Amino acid sequence: MKKIANISVQFLSSQYSGRGPCNITQVHAEVLSRYPGLVSQVAPVMKILQTCIYNGPPHPEDLTKLLDKFHGQLKPSVTLEAALNERTENQQNDQLAIVFNKEGGMDLLITLILSYVPYDSLSKAKFGMEIIHRTRRNADAMRIQKMCLVILRQLSILDPDCSLALSTCDTLLAHCFRVLKSTTLTETSCDLIEHLLLSRNDLVQLDGFKRLSDVLQQLDDETLSQTYRVLSLAVSDVDESENRASLLAQRRQKLNTRVNEMTVSSLNRDYVVAIPGLLGKVLNYACSLPFVPRYPLPSTENEQWMAWIDENLSHNSHSFDTVGGFLQAVLEDVFRDELEMSSQVNMDTESYVADALELPSQLTRRVDALYLLSLLLTGSQRGKVQEILAKLGIGPLLSALFEQFLWKPSTTRHTTDHANQCNCSPEMILKIQLLRLVHNFCSHSSYKHVLLSYSEMDELKQLYTEFESSTVPNSASNSSSSSASTSSGVGVTTTLASLPYCTGGSGLLSKIIRVLKNVPTSSIFRFWLCRAVESWLRSSSHYGVADQLFVITRGLLQHIVHVLLESESAVEPSVVVGGVAGIARNNNGSLVSGPPREVAQSSFDLLGEMIRFNMEACRQLDILLPNEAKVSKYLEVVHGNLIDSNMFLRSVFLTMDHCMEGGTGGRFQQAAVFFPTSKFFSWFLHLRRRVCYLALLVSSISVDTLTLENVSCLNTALIILMLAARQGTLTNCLKMLATATIEQLRLGPAGTEDRLGANKKRCLEPRHILSSLFQLLRFWRVHYQPGDQSCISLEKGSGIAFEEWIRTIDLLTSVDTTSPYSLLHYLPEDQSRIVQTWDIEMECN
């Protein structure tokens, strides 16, 4: 039996031959029986769409009303009765969307969209008269276009097949980019583009859309802000979870992916950065003042927003039946996945809703602007973007915006998906994105000092003059990287004098430190506050050790040590685990005393940056740990969070060996006296303890579980071996590791680690550690390639040239089993043969 064609084909046949259905009553019975009750809802819409495509809309108002009605049928009802029957309503909406798509309705909508081109999306010079943009026909065309775009987005949400089909329709995507210039269609087009990009498995190349750069340049600030989310999707990586995948899996994906597919996001970043004036517009919008709502009396964000809601309700109490209705309108605008409220209220209320929701809309677009800038600071154009933003005044602009934030936590808590008891506010994500932008701007930046004020720059110069003798390492092994940074640093220092700094007595960095010292230990902001300061410290600078002392003089070192030592009594109920305050889980999921993992990791990383190669900072840390009790308690936290504290341990090892390396200068004499007599640092001088750290770090990772988060453990272990090679104790180190018992490889006072549960899932059998280390170093050799940013970071962070890293690994992974420097030398012959046959390239393939 011949299959009956779908409705759109039947209507099309009627248009061409005159034979076929002209209305719903003439549709074939088989089609009606396929979807009982649904065809009657979609057929009238499809019939008028078909007519409009070929003849033009005879009555645009009727078409608009019909499309609006159909859109209302696709949307879930907002009544209480519908909420109680949510599953039934959603299923019916899904089926209606599926039927519309299968009967050819989606194709008709796309054809209608492409057949109407609003005049104000074309060149005005072509027509020469402004009056054309105000004609009735143009207004009708844009109204129809907007409704069609809204329906297409809703269809793609309800029907996965429709979403897939739309995501591959490059013509529709190009048209949406084209009509961005029409202010009436900008927001609707951006919503559909965003959905299409999220539905794709690959990225689109922005330079493939003609005159997109010209369109973006012509948009005013408010209209342009609606495109920030679309641009963010275009410049971000396709797989945002890639950083959480194992490095082995990433390498396999890299080998199996074509090069051109990997560079689309980079090309898009280059395209966006090259648009004249765009970065300045994005930055100015994100930091625009005044920042509202701000009232003189409320002291918390939630109270500020409630005051704003009360003010709007008192001025327009007749517009909403309940406070809940107003709040629903606000929330549905903030979270754009919700349906538009404009179609749910009458015309008198509609204009007020748009005005009332403008404030939360601006807040979300501020977030989009900050997020876009953060993404542009992660690509190959990072240095160029940092320079542009520094000249545009990112320091004083962000400082002024930061000054508007309220950090006092609300006393009221509520239940959310991310926490049982949460006091988050509407501005929470804005604060996090600002701190993330600061982190990315300072990362490997030569312009980080624009976050200081003019008076603070004078203070920094004074510190540099006072402690000039103890600056960054100047070893021969680091000559390649250090000479490059020195030569560039001179030019940058000259350039910095002409850049705009923060105004007032305190710059943005000092304000961040002040907030960090005052927020609760369990604050959701603590991680990003620490990350921002850490990134500022990590960037190489002409001022070297003075940067660290500038931060330390503001009491940050004392505060971080206090958090790590006293967090048991400072932990809030929101982070209580198992009903016991002050208890957190370590890297293996076992219960340990001390701060939560996020607090421990960010605190240790920041502490490591403060003391790295800084003798004065080490003295001040030693003063904060004056007795055996505090030293023991601090080491207990370190050992209980070994993966999270490994960057701090790395700084300790590097600083001690750097200061005590052979010489007769004053620094060597001071270090030779200070470190052996220090209650804290003397612990790390013993070779056997370093071997224990080496074993524990290696046993916590493997080639299969290695990620960007824990690869630092491997690098810290390798630094322990490199420092041993420098001191001529590498063979002794390997012998200790090979001959040690499991008990000898444990750290701390007797029973400490067993009580903390730090080693329950680690295998400390020496043969296992040696073979695992061999495989890890083989993988390291192919993962790190000269010239990569990760290699440059290793050089700058350790003061050890990349050539020395390679030389040490080649010694340790040598297949010459007679060499005492080879790991295979310490393995039994049969196990040595098995380990030698392991090939990383075969694993990747």
GROMACS .gro file of N, CA, C and O in nm, residues 45-46 49-50 53 63 67 70 74 100 104-116 144-145 147-153 155 162 166 172 175:
model
  148
   45VAL      N    1  -0.181   2.581   1.085
   45VAL     CA    2  -0.057   2.658   1.085
   45VAL      C    3   0.023   2.628   0.959
   45VAL      O    4   0.074   2.720   0.892
   46MET      N    5   0.033   2.501   0.924
   46MET     CA    6   0.112   2.463   0.807
   46MET      C    7   0.048   2.515   0.679
   46MET      O    8   0.118   2.552   0.584
   49LEU      N    9   0.126   2.883   0.652
   49LEU     CA   10   0.269   2.898   0.624
   49LEU      C   11   0.296   2.872   0.476
   49LEU      O   12   0.372   2.945   0.411
   50GLN      N   13   0.234   2.766   0.423
   50GLN     CA   14   0.252   2.731   0.283
   50GLN      C   15   0.203   2.844   0.193
   50GLN      O   16   0.269   2.882   0.096
   53ILE      N   17   0.442   3.153   0.205
   53ILE     CA   18   0.570   3.135   0.138
   53ILE      C   19   0.559   3.169  -0.010
   53ILE      O   20   0.649   3.232  -0.068
   63LEU      N   21  -0.166   3.588   1.063
   63LEU     CA   22  -0.055   3.493   1.070
   63LEU      C   23   0.015   3.505   1.205
   63LEU      O   24   0.050   3.403   1.267
   67LEU      N   25   0.047   3.203   1.473
   67LEU     CA   26   0.178   3.156   1.522
   67LEU      C   27   0.186   3.171   1.674
   67LEU      O   28   0.241   3.083   1.742
   70PHE      N   29  -0.012   2.891   1.827
   70PHE     CA   30   0.061   2.764   1.818
   70PHE      C   31   0.178   2.760   1.917
   70PHE      O   32   0.205   2.657   1.980
   74LEU      N   33   0.266   2.494   2.236
   74LEU     CA   34   0.393   2.424   2.257
   74LEU      C   35   0.450   2.447   2.396
   74LEU      O   36   0.530   2.367   2.445
  100PHE      N   37   0.451   1.807   1.434
  100PHE     CA   38   0.474   1.924   1.350
  100PHE      C   39   0.600   1.907   1.266
  100PHE      O   40   0.605   1.943   1.147
  104GLY      N   41   0.651   1.811   0.825
  104GLY     CA   42   0.717   1.911   0.743
  104GLY      C   43   0.704   2.053   0.791
  104GLY      O   44   0.742   2.147   0.718
  105GLY      N   45   0.653   2.074   0.912
  105GLY     CA   46   0.633   2.209   0.961
  105GLY      C   47   0.763   2.285   0.983
  105GLY      O   48   0.770   2.406   0.958
  106MET      N   49   0.866   2.216   1.030
  106MET     CA   50   0.993   2.283   1.055
  106MET      C   51   1.051   2.340   0.926
  106MET      O   52   1.102   2.453   0.923
  107ASP      N   53   1.044   2.262   0.817
  107ASP     CA   54   1.096   2.311   0.689
  107ASP      C   55   1.019   2.433   0.641
  107ASP      O   56   1.078   2.526   0.582
  108LEU      N   57   0.886   2.435   0.665
  108LEU     CA   58   0.807   2.550   0.625
  108LEU      C   59   0.848   2.675   0.704
  108LEU      O   60   0.856   2.785   0.648
  109LEU      N   61   0.873   2.658   0.833
  109LEU     CA   62   0.916   2.771   0.915
  109LEU      C   63   1.049   2.826   0.866
  109LEU      O   64   1.068   2.948   0.856
  110ILE      N   65   1.144   2.737   0.839
  110ILE     CA   66   1.275   2.782   0.791
  110ILE      C   67   1.261   2.856   0.658
  110ILE      O   68   1.322   2.961   0.637
  111THR      N   69   1.179   2.800   0.566
  111THR     CA   70   1.159   2.865   0.436
  111THR      C   71   1.097   3.003   0.452
  111THR      O   72   1.137   3.100   0.385
  112LEU      N   73   1.001   3.015   0.543
  112LEU     CA   74   0.937   3.144   0.566
  112LEU      C   75   1.037   3.244   0.625
  112LEU      O   76   1.039   3.361   0.587
  113ILE      N   77   1.120   3.197   0.718
  113ILE     CA   78   1.220   3.284   0.779
  113ILE      C   79   1.316   3.338   0.673
  113ILE      O   80   1.348   3.457   0.668
  114LEU      N   81   1.363   3.249   0.586
  114LEU     CA   82   1.460   3.290   0.485
  114LEU      C   83   1.397   3.376   0.375
  114LEU      O   84   1.469   3.446   0.304
  115SER      N   85   1.265   3.369   0.360
  115SER     CA   86   1.200   3.446   0.253
  115SER      C   87   1.174   3.590   0.293
  115SER      O   88   1.152   3.675   0.207
  116TYR      N   89   1.176   3.620   0.424
  116TYR     CA   90   1.155   3.756   0.472
  116TYR      C   91   1.287   3.811   0.523
  116TYR      O   92   1.351   3.751   0.611
  144ILE      N   93   0.681   3.862   1.233
  144ILE     CA   94   0.666   3.723   1.189
  144ILE      C   95   0.797   3.648   1.206
  144ILE      O   96   0.800   3.533   1.251
  145GLN      N   97   0.908   3.713   1.169
  145GLN     CA   98   1.040   3.650   1.186
  145GLN      C   99   1.066   3.614   1.332
  145GLN      O  100   1.111   3.503   1.363
  147MET      N  101   0.853   3.559   1.573
  147MET     CA  102   0.769   3.449   1.620
  147MET      C  103   0.817   3.316   1.563
  147MET      O  104   0.817   3.214   1.633
  148CYS      N  105   0.860   3.315   1.438
  148CYS     CA  106   0.911   3.191   1.378
  148CYS      C  107   1.038   3.143   1.447
  148CYS      O  108   1.056   3.024   1.472
  149LEU      N  109   1.127   3.236   1.481
  149LEU     CA  110   1.251   3.200   1.551
  149LEU      C  111   1.221   3.144   1.690
  149LEU      O  112   1.283   3.046   1.734
  150VAL      N  113   1.125   3.206   1.758
  150VAL     CA  114   1.087   3.157   1.891
  150VAL      C  115   1.029   3.016   1.883
  150VAL      O  116   1.061   2.928   1.963
  151ILE      N  117   0.943   2.991   1.782
  151ILE     CA  118   0.881   2.858   1.766
  151ILE      C  119   0.987   2.754   1.731
  151ILE      O  120   0.984   2.642   1.783
  152LEU      N  121   1.080   2.790   1.645
  152LEU     CA  122   1.187   2.695   1.609
  152LEU      C  123   1.268   2.655   1.731
  152LEU      O  124   1.303   2.537   1.749
  153ARG      N  125   1.300   2.751   1.816
  153ARG     CA  126   1.377   2.719   1.937
  153ARG      C  127   1.298   2.627   2.029
  153ARG      O  128   1.353   2.531   2.085
  155LEU      N  129   1.059   2.420   1.941
  155LEU     CA  130   1.050   2.289   1.878
  155LEU      C  131   1.177   2.209   1.900
  155LEU      O  132   1.172   2.088   1.927
  162CYS      N  133   1.439   1.735   1.577
  162CYS     CA  134   1.434   1.872   1.526
  162CYS      C  135   1.559   1.949   1.565
  162CYS      O  136   1.615   2.023   1.485
  166LEU      N  137   1.814   2.113   1.295
  166LEU     CA  138   1.841   2.256   1.295
  166LEU      C  139   1.989   2.287   1.314
  166LEU      O  140   2.043   2.381   1.256
  172LEU      N  141   2.033   2.848   0.798
  172LEU     CA  142   1.956   2.913   0.905
  172LEU      C  143   2.049   2.985   1.001
  172LEU      O  144   2.022   3.097   1.045
  175HIS      N  145   2.169   3.303   0.849
  175HIS     CA  146   2.062   3.404   0.850
  175HIS      C  147   2.047   3.466   0.989
  175HIS      O  148   2.027   3.588   1.000
   0.00000   0.00000   0.00000
